[in-house]
XYZ file of C-alpha atoms in Angstrom:
504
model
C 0.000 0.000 0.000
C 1.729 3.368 -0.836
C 1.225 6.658 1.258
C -0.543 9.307 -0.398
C 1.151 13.043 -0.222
C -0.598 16.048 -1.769
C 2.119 18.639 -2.366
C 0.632 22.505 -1.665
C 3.962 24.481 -2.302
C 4.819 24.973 1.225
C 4.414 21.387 3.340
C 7.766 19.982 1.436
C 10.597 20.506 4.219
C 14.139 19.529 5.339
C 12.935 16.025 7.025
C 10.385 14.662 5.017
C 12.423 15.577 1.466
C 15.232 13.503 2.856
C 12.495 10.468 3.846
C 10.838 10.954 0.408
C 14.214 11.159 -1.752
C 15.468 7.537 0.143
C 12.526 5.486 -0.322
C 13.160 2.333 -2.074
C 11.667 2.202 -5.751
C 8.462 -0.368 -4.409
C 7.552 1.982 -1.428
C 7.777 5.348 -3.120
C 5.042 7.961 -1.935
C 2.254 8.948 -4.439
C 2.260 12.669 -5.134
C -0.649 14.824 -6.371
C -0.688 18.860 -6.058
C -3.841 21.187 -4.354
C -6.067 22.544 -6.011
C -4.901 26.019 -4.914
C -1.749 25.623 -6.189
C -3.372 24.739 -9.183
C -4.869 28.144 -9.141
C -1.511 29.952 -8.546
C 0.250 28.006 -11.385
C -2.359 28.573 -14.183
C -2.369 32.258 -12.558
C 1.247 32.436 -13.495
C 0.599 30.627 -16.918
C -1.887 32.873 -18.337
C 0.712 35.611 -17.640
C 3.151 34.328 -19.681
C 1.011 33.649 -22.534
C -0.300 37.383 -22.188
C 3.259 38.327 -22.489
C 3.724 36.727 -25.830
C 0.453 37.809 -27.222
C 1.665 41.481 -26.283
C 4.954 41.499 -27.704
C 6.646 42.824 -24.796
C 9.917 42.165 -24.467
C 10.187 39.672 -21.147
C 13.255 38.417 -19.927
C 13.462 34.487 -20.511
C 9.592 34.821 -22.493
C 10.739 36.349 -25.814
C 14.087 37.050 -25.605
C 17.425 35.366 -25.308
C 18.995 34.121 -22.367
C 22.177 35.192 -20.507
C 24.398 37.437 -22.088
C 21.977 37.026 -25.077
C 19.279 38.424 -22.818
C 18.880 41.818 -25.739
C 18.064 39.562 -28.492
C 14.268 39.733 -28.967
C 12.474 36.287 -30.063
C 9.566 36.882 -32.232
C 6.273 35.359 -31.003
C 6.169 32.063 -33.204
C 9.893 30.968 -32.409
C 8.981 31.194 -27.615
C 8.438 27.504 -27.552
C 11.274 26.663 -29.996
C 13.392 28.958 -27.856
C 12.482 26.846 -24.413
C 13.258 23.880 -26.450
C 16.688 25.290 -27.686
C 17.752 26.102 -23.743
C 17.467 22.577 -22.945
C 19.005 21.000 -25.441
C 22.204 23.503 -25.624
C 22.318 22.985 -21.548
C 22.453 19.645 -21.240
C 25.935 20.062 -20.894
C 26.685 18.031 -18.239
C 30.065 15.254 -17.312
C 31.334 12.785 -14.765
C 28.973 9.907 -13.507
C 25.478 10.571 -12.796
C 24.107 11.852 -9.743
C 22.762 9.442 -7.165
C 19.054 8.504 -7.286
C 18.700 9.847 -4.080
C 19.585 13.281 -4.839
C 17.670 13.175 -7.809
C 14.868 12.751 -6.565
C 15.367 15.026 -3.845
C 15.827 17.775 -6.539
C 12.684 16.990 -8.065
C 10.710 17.212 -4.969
C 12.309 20.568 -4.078
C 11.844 21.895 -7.680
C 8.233 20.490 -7.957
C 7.610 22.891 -4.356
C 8.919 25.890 -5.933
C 7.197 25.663 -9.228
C 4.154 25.313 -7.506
C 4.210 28.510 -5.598
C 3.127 30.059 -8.888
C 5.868 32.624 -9.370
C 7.284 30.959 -12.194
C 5.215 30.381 -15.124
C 5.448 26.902 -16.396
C 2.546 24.871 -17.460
C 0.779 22.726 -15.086
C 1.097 19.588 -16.929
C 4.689 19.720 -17.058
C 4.369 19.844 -12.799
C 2.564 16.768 -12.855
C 4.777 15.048 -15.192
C 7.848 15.621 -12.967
C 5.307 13.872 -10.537
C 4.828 11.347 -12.541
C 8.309 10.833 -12.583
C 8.418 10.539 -8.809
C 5.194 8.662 -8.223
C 6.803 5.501 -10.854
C 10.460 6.029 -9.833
C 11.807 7.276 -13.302
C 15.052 8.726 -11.989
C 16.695 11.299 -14.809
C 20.287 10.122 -15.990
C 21.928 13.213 -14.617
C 25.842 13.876 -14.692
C 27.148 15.167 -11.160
C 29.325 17.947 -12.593
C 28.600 21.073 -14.800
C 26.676 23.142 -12.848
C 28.480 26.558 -11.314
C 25.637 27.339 -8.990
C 24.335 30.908 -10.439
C 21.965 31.067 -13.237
C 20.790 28.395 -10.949
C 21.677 24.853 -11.670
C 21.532 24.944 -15.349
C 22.888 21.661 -16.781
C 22.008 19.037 -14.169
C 18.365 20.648 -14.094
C 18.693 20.592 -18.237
C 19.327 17.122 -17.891
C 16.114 16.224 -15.781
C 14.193 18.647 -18.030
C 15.405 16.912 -21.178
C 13.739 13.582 -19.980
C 10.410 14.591 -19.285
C 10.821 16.245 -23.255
C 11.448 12.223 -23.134
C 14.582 12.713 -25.516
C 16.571 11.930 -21.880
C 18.160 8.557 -20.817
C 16.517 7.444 -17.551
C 16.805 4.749 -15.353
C 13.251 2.756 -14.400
C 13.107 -0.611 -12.826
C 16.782 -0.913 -12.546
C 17.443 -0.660 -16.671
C 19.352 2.431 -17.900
C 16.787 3.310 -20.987
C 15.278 6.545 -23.325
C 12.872 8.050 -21.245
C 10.331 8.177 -24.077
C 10.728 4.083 -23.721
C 9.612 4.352 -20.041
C 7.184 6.900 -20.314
C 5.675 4.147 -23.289
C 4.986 1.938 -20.854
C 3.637 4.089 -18.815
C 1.212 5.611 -21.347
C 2.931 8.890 -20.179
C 3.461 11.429 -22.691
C 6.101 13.303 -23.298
C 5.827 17.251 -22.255
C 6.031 19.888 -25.495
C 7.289 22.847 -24.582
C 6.323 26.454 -24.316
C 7.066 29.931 -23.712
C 9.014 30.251 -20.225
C 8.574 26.342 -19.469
C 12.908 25.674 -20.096
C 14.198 28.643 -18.107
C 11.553 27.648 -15.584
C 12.578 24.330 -15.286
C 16.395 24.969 -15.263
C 16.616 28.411 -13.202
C 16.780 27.473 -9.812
C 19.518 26.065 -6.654
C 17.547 22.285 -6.699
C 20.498 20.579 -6.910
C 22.240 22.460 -4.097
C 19.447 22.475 -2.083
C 18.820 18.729 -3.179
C 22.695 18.085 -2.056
C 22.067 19.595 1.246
C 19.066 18.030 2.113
C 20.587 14.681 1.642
C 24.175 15.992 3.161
C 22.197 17.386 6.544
C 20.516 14.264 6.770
C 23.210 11.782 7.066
C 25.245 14.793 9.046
C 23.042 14.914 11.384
C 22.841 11.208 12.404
C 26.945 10.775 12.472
C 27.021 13.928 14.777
C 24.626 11.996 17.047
C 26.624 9.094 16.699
C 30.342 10.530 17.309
C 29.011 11.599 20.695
C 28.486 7.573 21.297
C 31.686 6.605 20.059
C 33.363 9.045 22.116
C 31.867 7.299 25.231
C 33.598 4.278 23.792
C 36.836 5.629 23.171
C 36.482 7.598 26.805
C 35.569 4.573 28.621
C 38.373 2.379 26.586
C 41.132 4.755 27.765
C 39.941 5.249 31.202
C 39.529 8.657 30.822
C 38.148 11.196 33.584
C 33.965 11.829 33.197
C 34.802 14.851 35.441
C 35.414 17.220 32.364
C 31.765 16.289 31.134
C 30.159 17.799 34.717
C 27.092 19.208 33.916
C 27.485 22.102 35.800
C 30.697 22.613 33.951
C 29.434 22.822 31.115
C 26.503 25.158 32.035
C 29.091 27.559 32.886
C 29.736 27.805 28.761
C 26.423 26.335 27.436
C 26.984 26.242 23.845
C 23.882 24.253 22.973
C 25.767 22.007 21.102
C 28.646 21.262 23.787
C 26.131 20.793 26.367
C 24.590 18.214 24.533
C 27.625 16.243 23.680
C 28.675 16.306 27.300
C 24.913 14.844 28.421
C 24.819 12.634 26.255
C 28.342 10.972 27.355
C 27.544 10.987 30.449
C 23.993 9.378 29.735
C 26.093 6.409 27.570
C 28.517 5.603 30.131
C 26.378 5.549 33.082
C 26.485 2.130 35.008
C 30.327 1.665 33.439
C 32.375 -0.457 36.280
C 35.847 0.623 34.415
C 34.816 4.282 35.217
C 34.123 3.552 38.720
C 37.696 1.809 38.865
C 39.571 4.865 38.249
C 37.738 7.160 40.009
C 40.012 7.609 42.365
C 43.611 7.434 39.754
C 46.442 9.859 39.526
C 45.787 11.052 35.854
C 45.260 14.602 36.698
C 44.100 15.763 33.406
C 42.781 13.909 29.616
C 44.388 14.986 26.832
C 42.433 17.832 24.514
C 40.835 14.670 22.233
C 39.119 13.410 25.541
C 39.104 16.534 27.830
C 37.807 18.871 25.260
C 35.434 16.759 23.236
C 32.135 18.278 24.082
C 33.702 21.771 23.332
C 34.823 20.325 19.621
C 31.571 18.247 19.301
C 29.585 21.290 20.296
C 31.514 23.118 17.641
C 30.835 20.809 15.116
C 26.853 20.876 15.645
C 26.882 24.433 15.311
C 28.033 24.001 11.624
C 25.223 21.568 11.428
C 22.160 24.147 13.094
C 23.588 27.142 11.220
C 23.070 24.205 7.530
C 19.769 23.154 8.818
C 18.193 27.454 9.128
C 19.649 28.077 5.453
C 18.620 25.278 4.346
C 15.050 24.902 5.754
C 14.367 29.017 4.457
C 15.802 27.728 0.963
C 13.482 24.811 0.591
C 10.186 27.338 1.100
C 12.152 29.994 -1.792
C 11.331 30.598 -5.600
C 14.699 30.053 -7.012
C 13.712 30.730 -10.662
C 14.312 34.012 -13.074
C 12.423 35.575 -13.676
C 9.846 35.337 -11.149
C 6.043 36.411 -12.060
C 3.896 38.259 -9.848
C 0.517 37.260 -11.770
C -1.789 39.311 -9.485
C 0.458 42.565 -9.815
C 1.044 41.840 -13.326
C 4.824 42.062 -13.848
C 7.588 40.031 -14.342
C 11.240 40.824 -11.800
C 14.725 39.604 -13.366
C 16.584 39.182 -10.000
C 19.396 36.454 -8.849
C 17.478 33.950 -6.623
C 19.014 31.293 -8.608
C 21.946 32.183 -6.920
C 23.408 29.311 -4.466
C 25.643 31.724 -2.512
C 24.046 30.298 1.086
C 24.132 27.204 0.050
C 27.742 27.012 -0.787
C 28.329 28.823 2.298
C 26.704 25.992 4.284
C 28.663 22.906 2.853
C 31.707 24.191 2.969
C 30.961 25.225 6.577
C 29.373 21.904 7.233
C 32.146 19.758 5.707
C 34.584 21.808 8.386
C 32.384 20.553 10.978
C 32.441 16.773 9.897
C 35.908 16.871 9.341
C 37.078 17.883 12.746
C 34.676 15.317 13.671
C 37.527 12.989 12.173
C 40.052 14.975 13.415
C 39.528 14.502 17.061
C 38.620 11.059 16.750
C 41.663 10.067 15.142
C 43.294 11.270 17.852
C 42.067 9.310 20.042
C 42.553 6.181 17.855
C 46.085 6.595 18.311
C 46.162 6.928 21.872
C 44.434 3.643 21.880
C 46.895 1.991 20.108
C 49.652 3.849 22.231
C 50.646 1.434 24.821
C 52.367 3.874 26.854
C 48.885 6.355 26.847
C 46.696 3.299 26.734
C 48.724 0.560 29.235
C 47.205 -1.837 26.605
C 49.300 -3.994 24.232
C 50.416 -2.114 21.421
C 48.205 -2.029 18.411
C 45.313 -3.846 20.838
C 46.789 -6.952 19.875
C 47.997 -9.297 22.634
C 50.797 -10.939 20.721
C 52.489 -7.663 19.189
C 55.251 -8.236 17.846
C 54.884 -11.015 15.865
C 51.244 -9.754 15.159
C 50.491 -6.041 14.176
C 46.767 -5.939 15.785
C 45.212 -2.902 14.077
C 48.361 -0.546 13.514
C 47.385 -0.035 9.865
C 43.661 0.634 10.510
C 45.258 3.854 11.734
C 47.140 4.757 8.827
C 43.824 4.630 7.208
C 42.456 7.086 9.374
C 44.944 9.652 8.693
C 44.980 9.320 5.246
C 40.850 9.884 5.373
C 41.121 13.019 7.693
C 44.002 14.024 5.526
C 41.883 13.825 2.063
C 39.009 15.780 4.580
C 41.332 18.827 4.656
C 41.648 18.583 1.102
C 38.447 19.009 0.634
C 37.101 21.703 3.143
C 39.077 24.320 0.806
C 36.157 26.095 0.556
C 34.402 25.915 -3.160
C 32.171 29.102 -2.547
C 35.212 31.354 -2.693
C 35.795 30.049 -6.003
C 33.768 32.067 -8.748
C 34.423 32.376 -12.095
C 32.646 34.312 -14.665
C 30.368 32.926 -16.837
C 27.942 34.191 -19.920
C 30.269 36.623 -21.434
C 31.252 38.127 -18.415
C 27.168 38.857 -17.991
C 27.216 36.354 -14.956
C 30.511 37.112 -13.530
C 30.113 36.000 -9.729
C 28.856 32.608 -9.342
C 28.738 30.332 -6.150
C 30.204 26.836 -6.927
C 27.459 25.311 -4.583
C 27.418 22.378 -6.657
C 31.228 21.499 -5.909
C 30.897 22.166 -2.269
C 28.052 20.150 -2.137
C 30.276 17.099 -4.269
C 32.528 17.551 -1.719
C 30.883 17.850 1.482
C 29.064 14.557 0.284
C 32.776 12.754 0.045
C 33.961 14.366 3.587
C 30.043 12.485 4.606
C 31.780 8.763 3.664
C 35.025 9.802 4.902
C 33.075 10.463 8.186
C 31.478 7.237 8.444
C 34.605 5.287 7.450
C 36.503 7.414 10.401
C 33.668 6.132 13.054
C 33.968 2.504 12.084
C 37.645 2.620 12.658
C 37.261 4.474 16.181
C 34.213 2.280 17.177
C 36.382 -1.216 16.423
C 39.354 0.195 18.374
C 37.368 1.206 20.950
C 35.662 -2.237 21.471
C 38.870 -3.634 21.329
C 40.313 -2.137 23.590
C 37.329 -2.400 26.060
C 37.493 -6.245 25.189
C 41.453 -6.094 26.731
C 39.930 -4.566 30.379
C 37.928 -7.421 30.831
C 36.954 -8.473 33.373
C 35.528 -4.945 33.818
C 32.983 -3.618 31.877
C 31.451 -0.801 30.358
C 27.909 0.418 30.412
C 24.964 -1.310 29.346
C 24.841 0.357 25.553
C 28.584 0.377 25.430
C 29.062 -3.446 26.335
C 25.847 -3.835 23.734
C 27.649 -2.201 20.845
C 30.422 -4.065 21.231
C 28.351 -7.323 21.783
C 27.243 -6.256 18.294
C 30.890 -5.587 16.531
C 32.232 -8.938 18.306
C 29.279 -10.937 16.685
C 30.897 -9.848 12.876
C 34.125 -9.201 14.117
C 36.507 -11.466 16.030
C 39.489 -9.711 18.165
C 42.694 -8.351 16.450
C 44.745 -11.020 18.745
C 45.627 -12.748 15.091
C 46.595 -10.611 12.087
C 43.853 -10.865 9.349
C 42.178 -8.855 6.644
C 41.008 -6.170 8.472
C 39.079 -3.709 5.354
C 35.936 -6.212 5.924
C 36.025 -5.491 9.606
C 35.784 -2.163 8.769
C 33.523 -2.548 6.381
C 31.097 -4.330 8.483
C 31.386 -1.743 11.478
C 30.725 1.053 9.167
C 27.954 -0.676 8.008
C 26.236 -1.232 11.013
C 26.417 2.570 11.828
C 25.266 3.062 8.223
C 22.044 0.870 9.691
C 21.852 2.535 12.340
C 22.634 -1.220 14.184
C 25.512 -0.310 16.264
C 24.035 1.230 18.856
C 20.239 2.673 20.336
């Protein structure tokens, strides 16, 4: 049975999007639109078409686009020039954008269009519904787009399919989209004035890289603050500089939370109660000062989620009709600056995420830090225990710093110098989404150390959810005692965060 969602042009937001754009191709939810924002849209419509009839010259109605924008179109030749935009845009490299941010980028460019500021006809709406009700997912290359003049090639791309002259992929075969939308008994959309710049004009795929970026930030965030417990507990490390009242006494929200929530994990933990009373006067920064980095880290993460949630309820298009005043506004809407802003801020926040947390992997592996056997392996020596899974981890935070050289700093002009400050939203967004796997791989290697090394205390043990999670990594994983192949460990333990399995 498939859930029913009528789209209104304002009830699409950052949560549900992300739910929506993930659901697998059998349990996808079945869109239709309101009827009052069928009212706005045919508003918008009929001003377009009065546009034509009139003759007067209207940015991205009857004349040229870009730096071509003084070139008027004569009446007849508006729906060949919508048709010529898409085709000339589809301009697009590299391999195609996941199916998940596709359809994310639909969803968010189906809530804008239907806010009736942009012109289109309806029935091209409800064929990029159609799209999302059978899961027809564009063939869309990840890289082309500079983020000003809106996301012009990847949105050319999705545009191009529902003209069904596209390559799409439905029911797992790569295929014409005309072929699909046969079977279907869709048919393909024709064209008219304003529907191409309407369709391409606008920051969906930054917005539609955030949404899924946030998403999946959020949840590791949540889940570093667990693994930390690990890692604290596995070194013996001092709960003191967690104190809640401590940490009222600076009460970044974030910071606060990381340090509840450690406490809250490790509660019940027999090796904290065992060195309550030990000389160790003071953790080093990567335990001691956690919560401050953690807290740090989620601010990068609230400040993403306010930009990103006002973008998702914006009109993004150019230019953008006010039917019931009866004008037409060129402006820059399209352009992704906040967005770009975000991921590169957001990828700075993942990646000391990393930072920290390798850290802390090598003090595990640090006999003289850890009083463990080196590498958490009880024959070192003649066996290495996890001393490369290490190496690893430096070489992912390394790549991290790589990328968190900030894209949105990085315009160049475009359109004959007539677009000469774009935002590169697209590339921070490509990147922040790399710095997201990094992130996960990172965890997995922290979270196996850490178990580990709470495996070598025995016969103390953790807390209830600590000694559960690594219950859960011993069931897939057997101790580093023995040298082995140690990428499927890794593998597995970053997939059971990617499950959300490792811990509740």
């Amino acid at each position: 049975m498939h859930n029913e969602f009528e789209l209104d042009g304002y009830n699409l937001h950052l949560e549900n999007i992300a739910v929506f754009a993930q659901q697998s191709a059998g349990e996808c939810t079945q869109f239709s639109f309101s009827q009052e924002a069928k009212v706005r849209v045919k508003k918008a419509r009929d001003y377009v078409l009065d546009c034509v009839e009139k003759g007067a010259p209207v940015y991205g109605i009857n004349t040229g686009f870009g730096s071509l924008s003084s070139v008027n179109i004569a009446a007849k030749d508006t729906a060949e020039l919508q048709v010529n935009l898409i085709r000339s845009h589809c301009t697009g490299v590299g391999k195609p954008l996941s199916r998940k941010i596709v359809r994310a980028m639909m969803l968010i460019q189906t809530q804008s269009l239907l806010k009736g500021h942009s012109g289109v006809q309806e029935n091209i709406i409800q064929r990029l519904i159609d799209f999302l009700n059978h899961d027809i997912i564009p063939v869309v290359p990840e890289k082309g787009s500079v983020g000003a003049s809106g996301d012009l090639a990847p949105l050319a791309h999705v545009a191009y399919c529902l003209m069904g002259e596209g390559k799409v992929v439905y029911q797992g075969t790569i295929m014409q989209a005309s072929q699909a939308m046969q079977q279907l008994g869709l048919k393909p959309v024709v064209l008219g004035p304003k529907d191409g710049i309407g369709l391409i004009n606008g920051t969906h795929l930054m917005a539609a890289q955030a949404v899924i970026a946030v998403n999946h930030a959020e949840y590791l965030m949540d889940t570093a603050d667990f693994i930390l417990a690990m890692s604290l507990d596995a070194l013996q490390g001092s709960i003191r500089a967690f104190d809640e009242d401590l940490h009222a006494l600076k009460a970044h929200p974030g910071q606060v939370e990381t340090a509840q929530r450690v406490r809250q994990y490790l509660k019940g933990s027999d090796i904290l109660k065992n060195h309550e009373n030990c000389t160790r006067v003071q953790d080093p920064y990567s335990l001691r000062c956690a919560a401050q980095v953690y807290g740090a880290c989620k601010q990068t993460l609230r400040h993403a989620k306010d930009v990103l949630n006002t973008e998702l309820q914006a009109v993004t298009d150019n230019p953008i009709i006010f039917a019931d005043k009866g004008e037409s506004i060129s402006g820059g809407h399209f352009h992704g600056q906040a967005l770009a802003f975000i991921m590169d801020y957001l990828a700075m926040g993942l990646a000391e995420v990393c930072n920290i947390a390798e850290r802390r992997v090598t003090k595990l592996l640090n006999p003289t830090f850890s009083q463990l056997p080196a590498f958490l392996a009880k024959g070192s020596g003649l066996h290495n225990g996890l001393m490369i899974a290490q190496y690893t981890m430096a070489s992912l935070v390394a790549e991290n710093r790589i990328f968190c050289h900030p894209a949105s700093v990085d315009s160049v002009s475009t359109s004959n110098d007539k677009e000469d400050h774009v935002s590169m939203g697209p590339n921070a967004g490509r990147k922040l989404i790399q710095v997201i796997d990094n992130t996960y791989h990172c965890l997995a290697i922290e979270a196996l150390c850490s178990a580990e090394a709470i495996e070598l205390l025995r016969p103390l043990k953790s807390s209830h959810s600590i000694e559960t999670a690594v219950t859960v990594i011993r069931e897939k994983c057997p101790q580093a005692n023995e040298d082995r192949y140690l990428s499927q460990d890794i593998e597995v333990v970053e997939d059971l965060i990617r499950q959300k399995n490792l811990y509740v």
